[in-house]
Amino acid sequence: MARTLKNKELINTRLAANYGGWMYCDKCGENIGYLCYQTYDRLEMKYKCNCGSLGNLLLDFVDSGSGKDSDDKLVIIKNRLCCPSDNEPLITILDKKIKNYDIKITCKSCDKIYKISK
């Protein structure tokens, strides 16, 4: 079932689809990762691409929960960052394409907010 976006702010970034799929740097066109459509509730991401471009993403939905901060680490399964509660994939970051990043992502099923930095 399609969800209704409340906020969609993309700076120097584009998505393959409305609120998920492959993520690309707008400046160099490089694929920087993959955002899973069905499993996240909110995403805040800031990154610096290898080309030097600074990118930001903010995506959430009309029905997004407020989330609860978690100190738990995401589980890595086949290069995907997954929720430790149910092993569902949330996001994939192509580390070789990005110099650094800060991510806050809320899992739709457990309503926890996970933070990842490099």
mmCIF file with all atom_site columns, C-alpha atoms in Angstrom:
data_model
loop_
_atom_site.group_PDB
_atom_site.id
_atom_site.type_symbol
_atom_site.label_atom_id
_atom_site.label_alt_id
_atom_site.label_comp_id
_atom_site.label_asym_id
_atom_site.label_entity_id
_atom_site.label_seq_id
_atom_site.pdbx_PDB_ins_code
_atom_site.Cartn_x
_atom_site.Cartn_y
_atom_site.Cartn_z
_atom_site.occupancy
_atom_site.B_iso_or_equiv
_atom_site.pdbx_formal_charge
_atom_site.auth_seq_id
_atom_site.auth_comp_id
_atom_site.auth_asym_id
_atom_site.auth_atom_id
_atom_site.pdbx_PDB_model_num
ATOM 1   C CA . MET A 1 1   ? 0.000  0.000  0.000   1.00 0.00 ? 1   MET A CA 1
ATOM 2   C CA . ALA A 1 2   ? 1.390  3.410  -0.983  1.00 0.00 ? 2   ALA A CA 1
ATOM 3   C CA . ARG A 1 3   ? 2.151  5.816  1.820   1.00 0.00 ? 3   ARG A CA 1
ATOM 4   C CA . THR A 1 4   ? 1.641  9.572  1.789   1.00 0.00 ? 4   THR A CA 1
ATOM 5   C CA . LEU A 1 5   ? 4.790  11.641 2.255   1.00 0.00 ? 5   LEU A CA 1
ATOM 6   C CA . LYS A 1 6   ? 4.674  14.461 4.784   1.00 0.00 ? 6   LYS A CA 1
ATOM 7   C CA . ASN A 1 7   ? 8.228  15.712 4.212   1.00 0.00 ? 7   ASN A CA 1
ATOM 8   C CA . LYS A 1 8   ? 10.500 15.093 1.275   1.00 0.00 ? 8   LYS A CA 1
ATOM 9   C CA . GLU A 1 9   ? 13.602 17.253 1.222   1.00 0.00 ? 9   GLU A CA 1
ATOM 10  C CA . LEU A 1 10  ? 16.439 16.197 -1.044  1.00 0.00 ? 10  LEU A CA 1
ATOM 11  C CA . ILE A 1 11  ? 19.532 18.358 -1.402  1.00 0.00 ? 11  ILE A CA 1
ATOM 12  C CA . ASN A 1 12  ? 22.097 17.337 -4.029  1.00 0.00 ? 12  ASN A CA 1
ATOM 13  C CA . THR A 1 13  ? 20.445 13.908 -3.998  1.00 0.00 ? 13  THR A CA 1
ATOM 14  C CA . ARG A 1 14  ? 17.866 12.058 -6.046  1.00 0.00 ? 14  ARG A CA 1
ATOM 15  C CA . LEU A 1 15  ? 15.930 8.856  -5.512  1.00 0.00 ? 15  LEU A CA 1
ATOM 16  C CA . ALA A 1 16  ? 15.023 6.276  -8.130  1.00 0.00 ? 16  ALA A CA 1
ATOM 17  C CA . ALA A 1 17  ? 11.413 6.364  -6.893  1.00 0.00 ? 17  ALA A CA 1
ATOM 18  C CA . ASN A 1 18  ? 9.189  8.625  -4.823  1.00 0.00 ? 18  ASN A CA 1
ATOM 19  C CA . TYR A 1 19  ? 10.355 7.565  -1.342  1.00 0.00 ? 19  TYR A CA 1
ATOM 20  C CA . GLY A 1 20  ? 12.848 4.762  -1.769  1.00 0.00 ? 20  GLY A CA 1
ATOM 21  C CA . GLY A 1 21  ? 14.993 2.707  -4.053  1.00 0.00 ? 21  GLY A CA 1
ATOM 22  C CA . TRP A 1 22  ? 18.438 3.657  -5.276  1.00 0.00 ? 22  TRP A CA 1
ATOM 23  C CA . MET A 1 23  ? 19.922 6.924  -4.004  1.00 0.00 ? 23  MET A CA 1
ATOM 24  C CA . TYR A 1 24  ? 22.201 9.038  -6.206  1.00 0.00 ? 24  TYR A CA 1
ATOM 25  C CA . CYS A 1 25  ? 24.461 12.049 -5.783  1.00 0.00 ? 25  CYS A CA 1
ATOM 26  C CA . ASP A 1 26  ? 23.066 14.792 -8.050  1.00 0.00 ? 26  ASP A CA 1
ATOM 27  C CA . LYS A 1 27  ? 26.483 16.294 -8.793  1.00 0.00 ? 27  LYS A CA 1
ATOM 28  C CA . CYS A 1 28  ? 28.352 13.227 -10.064 1.00 0.00 ? 28  CYS A CA 1
ATOM 29  C CA . GLY A 1 29  ? 25.452 10.801 -10.632 1.00 0.00 ? 29  GLY A CA 1
ATOM 30  C CA . GLU A 1 30  ? 27.064 8.062  -8.538  1.00 0.00 ? 30  GLU A CA 1
ATOM 31  C CA . ASN A 1 31  ? 24.877 5.510  -6.785  1.00 0.00 ? 31  ASN A CA 1
ATOM 32  C CA . ILE A 1 32  ? 25.426 6.029  -3.045  1.00 0.00 ? 32  ILE A CA 1
ATOM 33  C CA . GLY A 1 33  ? 23.050 3.427  -1.622  1.00 0.00 ? 33  GLY A CA 1
ATOM 34  C CA . TYR A 1 34  ? 19.598 1.924  -1.454  1.00 0.00 ? 34  TYR A CA 1
ATOM 35  C CA . LEU A 1 35  ? 16.669 2.899  0.767   1.00 0.00 ? 35  LEU A CA 1
ATOM 36  C CA . CYS A 1 36  ? 14.161 0.095  1.393   1.00 0.00 ? 36  CYS A CA 1
ATOM 37  C CA . TYR A 1 37  ? 10.612 1.248  0.618   1.00 0.00 ? 37  TYR A CA 1
ATOM 38  C CA . GLN A 1 38  ? 8.572  -0.707 3.106   1.00 0.00 ? 38  GLN A CA 1
ATOM 39  C CA . THR A 1 39  ? 10.638 -0.895 6.283   1.00 0.00 ? 39  THR A CA 1
ATOM 40  C CA . TYR A 1 40  ? 11.588 2.639  7.312   1.00 0.00 ? 40  TYR A CA 1
ATOM 41  C CA . ASP A 1 41  ? 9.322  5.283  8.841   1.00 0.00 ? 41  ASP A CA 1
ATOM 42  C CA . ARG A 1 42  ? 11.624 8.330  8.808   1.00 0.00 ? 42  ARG A CA 1
ATOM 43  C CA . LEU A 1 43  ? 15.065 9.067  7.394   1.00 0.00 ? 43  LEU A CA 1
ATOM 44  C CA . GLU A 1 44  ? 17.423 11.941 8.100   1.00 0.00 ? 44  GLU A CA 1
ATOM 45  C CA . MET A 1 45  ? 20.747 11.648 6.298   1.00 0.00 ? 45  MET A CA 1
ATOM 46  C CA . LYS A 1 46  ? 23.639 14.027 5.687   1.00 0.00 ? 46  LYS A CA 1
ATOM 47  C CA . TYR A 1 47  ? 26.615 12.903 3.649   1.00 0.00 ? 47  TYR A CA 1
ATOM 48  C CA . LYS A 1 48  ? 29.669 13.982 1.728   1.00 0.00 ? 48  LYS A CA 1
ATOM 49  C CA . CYS A 1 49  ? 30.112 12.220 -1.600  1.00 0.00 ? 49  CYS A CA 1
ATOM 50  C CA . ASN A 1 50  ? 33.582 11.361 -2.894  1.00 0.00 ? 50  ASN A CA 1
ATOM 51  C CA . CYS A 1 51  ? 33.080 14.093 -5.521  1.00 0.00 ? 51  CYS A CA 1
ATOM 52  C CA . GLY A 1 52  ? 32.889 16.682 -2.708  1.00 0.00 ? 52  GLY A CA 1
ATOM 53  C CA . SER A 1 53  ? 29.155 17.338 -2.929  1.00 0.00 ? 53  SER A CA 1
ATOM 54  C CA . LEU A 1 54  ? 27.254 17.672 0.366   1.00 0.00 ? 54  LEU A CA 1
ATOM 55  C CA . GLY A 1 55  ? 23.885 15.953 0.332   1.00 0.00 ? 55  GLY A CA 1
ATOM 56  C CA . ASN A 1 56  ? 20.892 15.816 2.657   1.00 0.00 ? 56  ASN A CA 1
ATOM 57  C CA . LEU A 1 57  ? 17.748 13.720 2.755   1.00 0.00 ? 57  LEU A CA 1
ATOM 58  C CA . LEU A 1 58  ? 14.690 14.064 4.952   1.00 0.00 ? 58  LEU A CA 1
ATOM 59  C CA . LEU A 1 59  ? 11.788 11.703 4.344   1.00 0.00 ? 59  LEU A CA 1
ATOM 60  C CA . ASP A 1 60  ? 8.827  10.911 6.554   1.00 0.00 ? 60  ASP A CA 1
ATOM 61  C CA . PHE A 1 61  ? 5.172  10.093 6.167   1.00 0.00 ? 61  PHE A CA 1
ATOM 62  C CA . VAL A 1 62  ? 1.808  11.400 7.335   1.00 0.00 ? 62  VAL A CA 1
ATOM 63  C CA . ASP A 1 63  ? 1.396  8.274  9.490   1.00 0.00 ? 63  ASP A CA 1
ATOM 64  C CA . SER A 1 64  ? 4.993  8.213  10.824  1.00 0.00 ? 64  SER A CA 1
ATOM 65  C CA . GLY A 1 65  ? 5.364  7.562  14.538  1.00 0.00 ? 65  GLY A CA 1
ATOM 66  C CA . SER A 1 66  ? 7.540  9.731  16.768  1.00 0.00 ? 66  SER A CA 1
ATOM 67  C CA . GLY A 1 67  ? 10.061 6.911  17.313  1.00 0.00 ? 67  GLY A CA 1
ATOM 68  C CA . LYS A 1 68  ? 12.098 5.990  20.367  1.00 0.00 ? 68  LYS A CA 1
ATOM 69  C CA . ASP A 1 69  ? 15.846 6.553  20.534  1.00 0.00 ? 69  ASP A CA 1
ATOM 70  C CA . SER A 1 70  ? 17.845 3.341  20.589  1.00 0.00 ? 70  SER A CA 1
ATOM 71  C CA . ASP A 1 71  ? 21.477 2.631  21.432  1.00 0.00 ? 71  ASP A CA 1
ATOM 72  C CA . ASP A 1 72  ? 21.243 -0.696 19.604  1.00 0.00 ? 72  ASP A CA 1
ATOM 73  C CA . LYS A 1 73  ? 23.398 -1.209 16.531  1.00 0.00 ? 73  LYS A CA 1
ATOM 74  C CA . LEU A 1 74  ? 21.907 -2.127 13.199  1.00 0.00 ? 74  LEU A CA 1
ATOM 75  C CA . VAL A 1 75  ? 22.732 -5.630 12.012  1.00 0.00 ? 75  VAL A CA 1
ATOM 76  C CA . ILE A 1 76  ? 24.626 -6.010 8.734   1.00 0.00 ? 76  ILE A CA 1
ATOM 77  C CA . ILE A 1 77  ? 23.206 -8.744 6.510   1.00 0.00 ? 77  ILE A CA 1
ATOM 78  C CA . LYS A 1 78  ? 24.554 -8.991 2.945   1.00 0.00 ? 78  LYS A CA 1
ATOM 79  C CA . ASN A 1 79  ? 25.765 -5.342 3.061   1.00 0.00 ? 79  ASN A CA 1
ATOM 80  C CA . ARG A 1 80  ? 22.320 -4.124 4.213   1.00 0.00 ? 80  ARG A CA 1
ATOM 81  C CA . LEU A 1 81  ? 21.830 -2.308 7.507   1.00 0.00 ? 81  LEU A CA 1
ATOM 82  C CA . CYS A 1 82  ? 18.954 -4.175 9.155   1.00 0.00 ? 82  CYS A CA 1
ATOM 83  C CA . CYS A 1 83  ? 16.773 -3.762 12.231  1.00 0.00 ? 83  CYS A CA 1
ATOM 84  C CA . PRO A 1 84  ? 18.151 -5.928 15.074  1.00 0.00 ? 84  PRO A CA 1
ATOM 85  C CA . SER A 1 85  ? 14.592 -6.808 16.191  1.00 0.00 ? 85  SER A CA 1
ATOM 86  C CA . ASP A 1 86  ? 13.455 -8.555 13.004  1.00 0.00 ? 86  ASP A CA 1
ATOM 87  C CA . ASN A 1 87  ? 16.478 -8.450 10.620  1.00 0.00 ? 87  ASN A CA 1
ATOM 88  C CA . GLU A 1 88  ? 14.455 -6.487 8.047   1.00 0.00 ? 88  GLU A CA 1
ATOM 89  C CA . PRO A 1 89  ? 16.684 -4.342 5.778   1.00 0.00 ? 89  PRO A CA 1
ATOM 90  C CA . LEU A 1 90  ? 16.378 -0.568 6.202   1.00 0.00 ? 90  LEU A CA 1
ATOM 91  C CA . ILE A 1 91  ? 19.149 0.981  4.121   1.00 0.00 ? 91  ILE A CA 1
ATOM 92  C CA . THR A 1 92  ? 22.301 0.097  2.219   1.00 0.00 ? 92  THR A CA 1
ATOM 93  C CA . ILE A 1 93  ? 25.180 2.572  2.086   1.00 0.00 ? 93  ILE A CA 1
ATOM 94  C CA . LEU A 1 94  ? 27.905 2.175  -0.510  1.00 0.00 ? 94  LEU A CA 1
ATOM 95  C CA . ASP A 1 95  ? 30.844 3.155  1.709   1.00 0.00 ? 95  ASP A CA 1
ATOM 96  C CA . LYS A 1 96  ? 33.253 3.320  -1.225  1.00 0.00 ? 96  LYS A CA 1
ATOM 97  C CA . LYS A 1 97  ? 31.188 6.151  -2.768  1.00 0.00 ? 97  LYS A CA 1
ATOM 98  C CA . ILE A 1 98  ? 30.741 8.329  0.337   1.00 0.00 ? 98  ILE A CA 1
ATOM 99  C CA . LYS A 1 99  ? 33.468 10.014 2.418   1.00 0.00 ? 99  LYS A CA 1
ATOM 100 C CA . ASN A 1 100 ? 31.288 10.368 5.513   1.00 0.00 ? 100 ASN A CA 1
ATOM 101 C CA . TYR A 1 101 ? 27.674 10.332 6.628   1.00 0.00 ? 101 TYR A CA 1
ATOM 102 C CA . ASP A 1 102 ? 25.308 10.748 9.561   1.00 0.00 ? 102 ASP A CA 1
ATOM 103 C CA . ILE A 1 103 ? 22.039 8.829  9.454   1.00 0.00 ? 103 ILE A CA 1
ATOM 104 C CA . LYS A 1 104 ? 19.010 8.695  11.722  1.00 0.00 ? 104 LYS A CA 1
ATOM 105 C CA . ILE A 1 105 ? 16.533 6.092  10.510  1.00 0.00 ? 105 ILE A CA 1
ATOM 106 C CA . THR A 1 106 ? 13.336 4.945  12.208  1.00 0.00 ? 106 THR A CA 1
ATOM 107 C CA . CYS A 1 107 ? 12.219 1.365  11.748  1.00 0.00 ? 107 CYS A CA 1
ATOM 108 C CA . LYS A 1 108 ? 8.544  1.090  10.825  1.00 0.00 ? 108 LYS A CA 1
ATOM 109 C CA . SER A 1 109 ? 7.974  -2.196 12.679  1.00 0.00 ? 109 SER A CA 1
ATOM 110 C CA . CYS A 1 110 ? 9.703  -1.530 16.028  1.00 0.00 ? 110 CYS A CA 1
ATOM 111 C CA . ASP A 1 111 ? 9.480  2.320  16.043  1.00 0.00 ? 111 ASP A CA 1
ATOM 112 C CA . LYS A 1 112 ? 13.112 2.662  17.183  1.00 0.00 ? 112 LYS A CA 1
ATOM 113 C CA . ILE A 1 113 ? 15.450 5.373  15.904  1.00 0.00 ? 113 ILE A CA 1
ATOM 114 C CA . TYR A 1 114 ? 18.890 4.102  14.926  1.00 0.00 ? 114 TYR A CA 1
ATOM 115 C CA . LYS A 1 115 ? 21.902 6.368  14.436  1.00 0.00 ? 115 LYS A CA 1
ATOM 116 C CA . ILE A 1 116 ? 24.798 5.527  12.151  1.00 0.00 ? 116 ILE A CA 1
ATOM 117 C CA . SER A 1 117 ? 27.895 7.624  11.455  1.00 0.00 ? 117 SER A CA 1
ATOM 118 C CA . LYS A 1 118 ? 31.059 7.227  9.473   1.00 0.00 ? 118 LYS A CA 1
#
